[in-house]
């Protein structure tokens, strides 16, 4: 054993061993909301891009670019509060999901604008209305699934 001359030449010893474990849990909802409220706000603003109409393509992209930037900044802030880890946390998953949805909303906006430019205005408006509901509901469902999965894992 390293450092003990009484055990010279031996590779093991019979010392007792104590294992200590500490359970850590966040029970405060406010702490969680502080970490993700900015993401939820940015995503709500992103969903409003559907209400700008297909003729406001540049405004949509500006809005979505701003919300994507806000989510990235918020993720860095959450990392600073929680500390850097080598694993993906639930907070990271929520931020990444929001970024994916912002990109999907941008792609939907481009599709809507293409329909509008091709003189299919009514179809573009219907696409926007459906996009608002589908993106909002699917984000809520997937976000709740992420939270439930994290709660089940402990």
PDB file of C-alpha atoms in Angstrom:
ATOM      1  CA  UNK A   1       0.000   0.000   0.000  1.00  0.00           C
ATOM      2  CA  UNK A   2       1.364   3.378  -0.991  1.00  0.00           C
ATOM      3  CA  UNK A   3       3.113   5.277   1.803  1.00  0.00           C
ATOM      4  CA  UNK A   4       2.828   2.702   4.621  1.00  0.00           C
ATOM      5  CA  UNK A   5       6.142   0.897   5.296  1.00  0.00           C
ATOM      6  CA  UNK A   6       4.350  -1.845   7.298  1.00  0.00           C
ATOM      7  CA  UNK A   7       2.816  -3.105   4.050  1.00  0.00           C
ATOM      8  CA  UNK A   8       6.009  -3.246   2.028  1.00  0.00           C
ATOM      9  CA  UNK A   9       5.705  -5.812  -0.743  1.00  0.00           C
ATOM     10  CA  UNK A  10       1.946  -6.320  -0.327  1.00  0.00           C
ATOM     11  CA  UNK A  11      -0.508  -5.084  -2.908  1.00  0.00           C
ATOM     12  CA  UNK A  12      -3.724  -5.195  -0.843  1.00  0.00           C
ATOM     13  CA  UNK A  13      -4.944  -4.588   2.696  1.00  0.00           C
ATOM     14  CA  UNK A  14      -8.094  -5.293   4.671  1.00  0.00           C
ATOM     15  CA  UNK A  15      -9.267  -1.853   5.726  1.00  0.00           C
ATOM     16  CA  UNK A  16     -12.932  -1.181   6.273  1.00  0.00           C
ATOM     17  CA  UNK A  17     -14.691   0.921   3.686  1.00  0.00           C
ATOM     18  CA  UNK A  18     -17.433   3.487   4.015  1.00  0.00           C
ATOM     19  CA  UNK A  19     -19.607   4.500   1.086  1.00  0.00           C
ATOM     20  CA  UNK A  20     -21.487   7.781   1.427  1.00  0.00           C
ATOM     21  CA  UNK A  21     -24.143   8.950  -0.993  1.00  0.00           C
ATOM     22  CA  UNK A  22     -26.054  12.194  -0.942  1.00  0.00           C
ATOM     23  CA  UNK A  23     -29.330  12.671  -2.773  1.00  0.00           C
ATOM     24  CA  UNK A  24     -29.692  16.092  -4.366  1.00  0.00           C
ATOM     25  CA  UNK A  25     -33.013  17.294  -5.704  1.00  0.00           C
ATOM     26  CA  UNK A  26     -34.382  20.602  -6.886  1.00  0.00           C
ATOM     27  CA  UNK A  27     -37.738  21.077  -5.308  1.00  0.00           C
ATOM     28  CA  UNK A  28     -38.264  24.726  -6.095  1.00  0.00           C
ATOM     29  CA  UNK A  29     -40.230  25.449  -9.250  1.00  0.00           C
ATOM     30  CA  UNK A  30     -39.061  29.060  -9.288  1.00  0.00           C
ATOM     31  CA  UNK A  31     -35.437  28.048  -9.929  1.00  0.00           C
ATOM     32  CA  UNK A  32     -36.496  25.982 -12.929  1.00  0.00           C
ATOM     33  CA  UNK A  33     -38.668  28.795 -14.274  1.00  0.00           C
ATOM     34  CA  UNK A  34     -35.804  31.268 -13.990  1.00  0.00           C
ATOM     35  CA  UNK A  35     -33.681  28.976 -16.143  1.00  0.00           C
ATOM     36  CA  UNK A  36     -36.267  28.426 -18.881  1.00  0.00           C
ATOM     37  CA  UNK A  37     -38.647  31.415 -18.838  1.00  0.00           C
ATOM     38  CA  UNK A  38     -36.547  33.276 -21.403  1.00  0.00           C
ATOM     39  CA  UNK A  39     -36.648  30.279 -23.719  1.00  0.00           C
ATOM     40  CA  UNK A  40     -40.411  29.991 -23.428  1.00  0.00           C
ATOM     41  CA  UNK A  41     -40.801  33.713 -24.069  1.00  0.00           C
ATOM     42  CA  UNK A  42     -38.543  33.589 -27.124  1.00  0.00           C
ATOM     43  CA  UNK A  43     -40.437  30.623 -28.516  1.00  0.00           C
ATOM     44  CA  UNK A  44     -43.770  32.357 -27.979  1.00  0.00           C
ATOM     45  CA  UNK A  45     -42.427  35.329 -29.952  1.00  0.00           C
ATOM     46  CA  UNK A  46     -41.249  32.951 -32.663  1.00  0.00           C
ATOM     47  CA  UNK A  47     -44.734  31.496 -32.971  1.00  0.00           C
ATOM     48  CA  UNK A  48     -46.044  35.021 -33.502  1.00  0.00           C
ATOM     49  CA  UNK A  49     -44.068  35.091 -36.752  1.00  0.00           C
ATOM     50  CA  UNK A  50     -46.958  33.138 -38.274  1.00  0.00           C
ATOM     51  CA  UNK A  51     -49.242  36.086 -37.539  1.00  0.00           C
ATOM     52  CA  UNK A  52     -47.093  38.529 -39.518  1.00  0.00           C
ATOM     53  CA  UNK A  53     -48.461  37.131 -42.746  1.00  0.00           C
ATOM     54  CA  UNK A  54     -46.663  35.653 -45.741  1.00  0.00           C
ATOM     55  CA  UNK A  55     -45.979  39.105 -47.228  1.00  0.00           C
ATOM     56  CA  UNK A  56     -43.666  40.041 -44.331  1.00  0.00           C
ATOM     57  CA  UNK A  57     -40.853  37.591 -45.008  1.00  0.00           C
ATOM     58  CA  UNK A  58     -38.043  39.915 -43.989  1.00  0.00           C
ATOM     59  CA  UNK A  59     -39.752  40.838 -40.717  1.00  0.00           C
ATOM     60  CA  UNK A  60     -40.273  37.155 -39.957  1.00  0.00           C
ATOM     61  CA  UNK A  61     -36.617  36.350 -40.473  1.00  0.00           C
ATOM     62  CA  UNK A  62     -35.572  39.312 -38.323  1.00  0.00           C
ATOM     63  CA  UNK A  63     -37.897  38.199 -35.534  1.00  0.00           C
ATOM     64  CA  UNK A  64     -36.727  34.595 -35.721  1.00  0.00           C
ATOM     65  CA  UNK A  65     -33.073  35.615 -35.821  1.00  0.00           C
ATOM     66  CA  UNK A  66     -33.572  37.695 -32.683  1.00  0.00           C
ATOM     67  CA  UNK A  67     -35.337  34.910 -30.837  1.00  0.00           C
ATOM     68  CA  UNK A  68     -32.687  32.382 -31.828  1.00  0.00           C
ATOM     69  CA  UNK A  69     -30.017  34.718 -30.492  1.00  0.00           C
ATOM     70  CA  UNK A  70     -31.994  35.143 -27.258  1.00  0.00           C
ATOM     71  CA  UNK A  71     -32.208  31.370 -26.783  1.00  0.00           C
ATOM     72  CA  UNK A  72     -28.460  30.972 -27.360  1.00  0.00           C
ATOM     73  CA  UNK A  73     -27.663  33.725 -24.848  1.00  0.00           C
ATOM     74  CA  UNK A  74     -30.085  32.217 -22.336  1.00  0.00           C
ATOM     75  CA  UNK A  75     -28.444  28.812 -22.742  1.00  0.00           C
ATOM     76  CA  UNK A  76     -25.039  30.285 -21.978  1.00  0.00           C
ATOM     77  CA  UNK A  77     -26.517  31.998 -18.913  1.00  0.00           C
ATOM     78  CA  UNK A  78     -28.055  28.744 -17.698  1.00  0.00           C
ATOM     79  CA  UNK A  79     -24.698  27.032 -18.188  1.00  0.00           C
ATOM     80  CA  UNK A  80     -23.105  29.697 -16.036  1.00  0.00           C
ATOM     81  CA  UNK A  81     -25.656  29.164 -13.271  1.00  0.00           C
ATOM     82  CA  UNK A  82     -25.596  25.363 -13.326  1.00  0.00           C
ATOM     83  CA  UNK A  83     -21.936  24.922 -14.203  1.00  0.00           C
ATOM     84  CA  UNK A  84     -20.447  23.227 -17.203  1.00  0.00           C
ATOM     85  CA  UNK A  85     -21.068  19.514 -17.522  1.00  0.00           C
ATOM     86  CA  UNK A  86     -19.990  16.935 -20.043  1.00  0.00           C
ATOM     87  CA  UNK A  87     -23.496  15.532 -20.241  1.00  0.00           C
ATOM     88  CA  UNK A  88     -26.667  16.972 -21.733  1.00  0.00           C
ATOM     89  CA  UNK A  89     -29.013  18.278 -19.050  1.00  0.00           C
ATOM     90  CA  UNK A  90     -32.759  18.726 -19.266  1.00  0.00           C
ATOM     91  CA  UNK A  91     -32.186  22.495 -19.487  1.00  0.00           C
ATOM     92  CA  UNK A  92     -29.892  21.904 -22.482  1.00  0.00           C
ATOM     93  CA  UNK A  93     -32.541  19.706 -24.100  1.00  0.00           C
ATOM     94  CA  UNK A  94     -35.189  22.402 -23.657  1.00  0.00           C
ATOM     95  CA  UNK A  95     -32.897  25.000 -25.259  1.00  0.00           C
ATOM     96  CA  UNK A  96     -31.995  22.718 -28.174  1.00  0.00           C
ATOM     97  CA  UNK A  97     -35.655  21.848 -28.743  1.00  0.00           C
ATOM     98  CA  UNK A  98     -36.483  25.560 -28.862  1.00  0.00           C
ATOM     99  CA  UNK A  99     -33.725  26.174 -31.415  1.00  0.00           C
ATOM    100  CA  UNK A 100     -34.993  23.332 -33.591  1.00  0.00           C
ATOM    101  CA  UNK A 101     -38.500  24.783 -33.474  1.00  0.00           C
ATOM    102  CA  UNK A 102     -37.263  28.261 -34.350  1.00  0.00           C
ATOM    103  CA  UNK A 103     -35.532  26.823 -37.428  1.00  0.00           C
ATOM    104  CA  UNK A 104     -38.682  24.869 -38.313  1.00  0.00           C
ATOM    105  CA  UNK A 105     -40.755  28.047 -38.015  1.00  0.00           C
ATOM    106  CA  UNK A 106     -38.266  29.833 -40.285  1.00  0.00           C
ATOM    107  CA  UNK A 107     -38.581  27.065 -42.871  1.00  0.00           C
ATOM    108  CA  UNK A 108     -42.369  27.225 -42.611  1.00  0.00           C
ATOM    109  CA  UNK A 109     -42.166  30.993 -43.119  1.00  0.00           C
ATOM    110  CA  UNK A 110     -40.137  30.522 -46.277  1.00  0.00           C
ATOM    111  CA  UNK A 111     -42.671  27.993 -47.543  1.00  0.00           C
ATOM    112  CA  UNK A 112     -45.505  30.416 -46.812  1.00  0.00           C
ATOM    113  CA  UNK A 113     -43.742  33.232 -48.616  1.00  0.00           C
ATOM    114  CA  UNK A 114     -43.123  31.026 -51.655  1.00  0.00           C
ATOM    115  CA  UNK A 115     -46.831  30.213 -51.771  1.00  0.00           C
ATOM    116  CA  UNK A 116     -47.648  33.913 -51.511  1.00  0.00           C
ATOM    117  CA  UNK A 117     -45.265  34.884 -54.314  1.00  0.00           C
ATOM    118  CA  UNK A 118     -46.811  32.212 -56.546  1.00  0.00           C
ATOM    119  CA  UNK A 119     -50.233  33.899 -56.154  1.00  0.00           C
ATOM    120  CA  UNK A 120     -51.538  31.295 -53.731  1.00  0.00           C
ATOM    121  CA  UNK A 121     -52.326  33.823 -50.985  1.00  0.00           C
ATOM    122  CA  UNK A 122     -55.235  31.938 -49.415  1.00  0.00           C
ATOM    123  CA  UNK A 123     -53.199  28.756 -49.202  1.00  0.00           C
ATOM    124  CA  UNK A 124     -50.321  30.705 -47.642  1.00  0.00           C
ATOM    125  CA  UNK A 125     -52.611  32.193 -44.992  1.00  0.00           C
ATOM    126  CA  UNK A 126     -54.100  28.763 -44.182  1.00  0.00           C
ATOM    127  CA  UNK A 127     -50.580  27.333 -43.968  1.00  0.00           C
ATOM    128  CA  UNK A 128     -49.638  30.071 -41.480  1.00  0.00           C
ATOM    129  CA  UNK A 129     -52.697  29.470 -39.304  1.00  0.00           C
ATOM    130  CA  UNK A 130     -52.049  25.737 -39.223  1.00  0.00           C
ATOM    131  CA  UNK A 131     -48.354  26.308 -38.621  1.00  0.00           C
ATOM    132  CA  UNK A 132     -49.104  28.439 -35.570  1.00  0.00           C
ATOM    133  CA  UNK A 133     -51.259  25.742 -33.966  1.00  0.00           C
ATOM    134  CA  UNK A 134     -49.173  22.745 -34.999  1.00  0.00           C
ATOM    135  CA  UNK A 135     -45.860  24.256 -33.906  1.00  0.00           C
ATOM    136  CA  UNK A 136     -47.236  25.584 -30.611  1.00  0.00           C
ATOM    137  CA  UNK A 137     -48.988  22.379 -29.604  1.00  0.00           C
ATOM    138  CA  UNK A 138     -46.163  20.091 -30.690  1.00  0.00           C
ATOM    139  CA  UNK A 139     -43.617  22.169 -28.763  1.00  0.00           C
ATOM    140  CA  UNK A 140     -45.733  22.042 -25.614  1.00  0.00           C
ATOM    141  CA  UNK A 141     -46.186  18.269 -25.930  1.00  0.00           C
ATOM    142  CA  UNK A 142     -42.491  17.590 -26.614  1.00  0.00           C
ATOM    143  CA  UNK A 143     -41.409  19.947 -23.840  1.00  0.00           C
ATOM    144  CA  UNK A 144     -43.708  18.231 -21.334  1.00  0.00           C
ATOM    145  CA  UNK A 145     -42.338  14.876 -22.511  1.00  0.00           C
ATOM    146  CA  UNK A 146     -38.768  16.085 -21.859  1.00  0.00           C
ATOM    147  CA  UNK A 147     -39.697  17.264 -18.373  1.00  0.00           C
ATOM    148  CA  UNK A 148     -41.588  14.041 -17.586  1.00  0.00           C
ATOM    149  CA  UNK A 149     -38.673  11.961 -18.845  1.00  0.00           C
ATOM    150  CA  UNK A 150     -36.232  13.891 -16.669  1.00  0.00           C
ATOM    151  CA  UNK A 151     -38.529  13.525 -13.646  1.00  0.00           C
ATOM    152  CA  UNK A 152     -38.818   9.765 -14.234  1.00  0.00           C
ATOM    153  CA  UNK A 153     -35.029   9.399 -14.460  1.00  0.00           C
ATOM    154  CA  UNK A 154     -34.702  11.254 -11.169  1.00  0.00           C
TER     155      UNK A 154
END
